[in-house]
C-alpha positions as MATLAB code, in Angstrom:
seq = 'MGRLLPSVLCFCLACCALAGPENLALRARVSASSQYSDAYSGQKAIDGVIPELLSHEDADHAWAVDGKTAGGKGWITLQWVQPVRVAEVIYYGRTSWGVEECWKEYEVLLDDEAEPAARGTFEMNSGPQRI';
ca = [
     140.805  207.361  -57.537;
     137.971  205.323  -59.083;
     136.077  206.348  -62.163;
     132.693  207.991  -61.609;
     129.600  207.339  -63.684;
     126.877  209.954  -64.157;
     123.287  210.449  -63.281;
     120.779  213.108  -62.456;
     117.148  212.164  -63.027;
     113.861  214.003  -63.146;
     110.546  212.159  -63.260;
     107.878  214.641  -64.209;
     104.117  214.667  -63.978;
     102.315  217.282  -66.002;
     100.006  218.684  -63.305;
      98.398  221.527  -65.168;
      99.263  224.038  -67.876;
      99.894  226.937  -65.490;
     101.880  225.219  -62.747;
     104.159  223.167  -64.992;
     105.332  219.619  -64.285;
     106.134  218.400  -60.788;
     109.420  216.573  -60.293;
     108.079  213.318  -58.837;
     111.598  212.070  -58.173;
     111.746  214.412  -55.181;
     109.109  212.216  -53.473;
     110.755  208.866  -54.259;
     112.809  206.512  -52.148;
     116.086  205.806  -53.951;
     118.344  202.783  -54.071;
     121.405  202.379  -56.270;
     123.837  199.661  -57.285;
     126.741  201.486  -55.644;
     128.007  204.934  -54.807;
     131.396  206.561  -55.094;
     131.018  208.147  -51.651;
     128.302  209.576  -49.399;
     128.534  212.822  -51.405;
     127.518  210.844  -54.540;
     124.704  208.629  -53.207;
     121.694  207.755  -55.347;
     119.566  210.265  -53.433;
     121.772  213.050  -54.818;
     120.597  212.229  -58.363;
     117.088  213.429  -57.643;
     117.589  216.554  -55.522;
     116.524  218.844  -58.381;
     119.916  220.580  -58.607;
     121.675  220.402  -61.988;
     125.363  221.339  -61.578;
     126.789  223.520  -64.337;
     128.832  222.048  -67.178;
     132.515  221.611  -66.213;
     131.985  223.417  -62.876;
     133.610  220.629  -60.789;
     130.880  221.340  -58.222;
     128.606  218.304  -58.218;
     129.368  216.803  -54.789;
     126.041  216.360  -52.950;
     124.136  216.975  -56.231;
     124.919  213.964  -58.441;
     125.029  210.182  -58.219;
     128.220  208.376  -59.139;
     128.925  204.661  -58.896;
     132.097  203.249  -57.420;
     134.144  202.931  -60.592;
     136.523  200.398  -59.015;
     133.751  197.838  -58.529;
     130.960  198.813  -60.955;
     132.542  197.574  -64.178;
     131.179  200.530  -66.126;
     127.583  199.763  -65.123;
     125.125  200.923  -62.535;
     121.442  201.048  -61.737;
     119.215  203.353  -59.777;
     115.694  202.569  -58.563;
     113.028  205.048  -57.527;
     110.055  203.839  -55.472;
     107.009  205.743  -54.281;
     104.698  204.977  -51.355;
     101.666  205.268  -53.659;
     101.511  204.663  -57.432;
     102.398  207.713  -59.519;
     101.562  208.570  -63.106;
     104.699  209.687  -64.930;
     104.346  211.941  -67.963;
     108.038  211.941  -68.888;
     111.481  210.999  -67.643;
     114.245  213.552  -68.127;
     117.913  212.606  -67.729;
     120.768  215.024  -67.090;
     124.209  213.483  -67.406;
     126.830  214.134  -64.759;
     128.807  216.701  -66.762;
     130.405  218.924  -64.147;
     133.704  217.073  -64.726;
     133.282  216.280  -68.449;
     130.807  214.840  -70.937;
     132.682  211.616  -71.732;
     130.714  209.432  -69.298;
     127.122  210.569  -69.830;
     126.286  208.606  -72.979;
     125.670  205.148  -71.527;
     122.861  202.827  -72.574;
     119.749  202.806  -70.411;
     116.632  200.764  -69.688;
     113.530  201.886  -67.810;
     111.691  199.136  -65.936;
     108.231  199.736  -64.477;
     106.340  197.858  -61.773;
     108.804  194.958  -61.574;
     108.197  194.049  -65.225;
     110.936  191.953  -66.854;
     110.780  193.815  -70.181;
     111.852  197.470  -70.317;
     109.228  200.117  -71.020;
     111.987  202.093  -72.735;
     115.604  201.561  -73.718;
     118.183  203.520  -75.654;
     121.512  205.324  -75.444;
     122.033  208.744  -73.941;
     123.691  211.388  -76.084;
     127.046  212.819  -75.058;
     125.843  216.301  -74.082;
     125.144  218.390  -71.015;
     121.495  219.217  -71.556;
     118.287  217.457  -70.644;
     117.486  214.233  -72.478;
     113.915  212.971  -72.664;
     113.545  209.215  -72.341;
];
């Protein structure tokens, strides 16, 4: 079986103090470099469901690349019909099978710009990580 790489993303817009942030990712069209299977398509990364740590229950709720062909890398793109204003990007690693794969480097590209708006390395943990 191929190796799976992690990803669950939340793109949040702070709407107002009482309502809390909206997860804009839920309104996005998703494309990804590859997928392990239909149960791990890019769309699954933004469904708003965060599987529990080591639960082994992330099918249909997480994105995973095809480890046989991805070479340890992958990308996911979110596109909206209309421009959106993003207040923050929150990443949840795919940790329902372990935390060893959720610490990869990342880049955030906006509006087809060549230079990343943000880049860094995710921590090896199961909680939310603000980009």
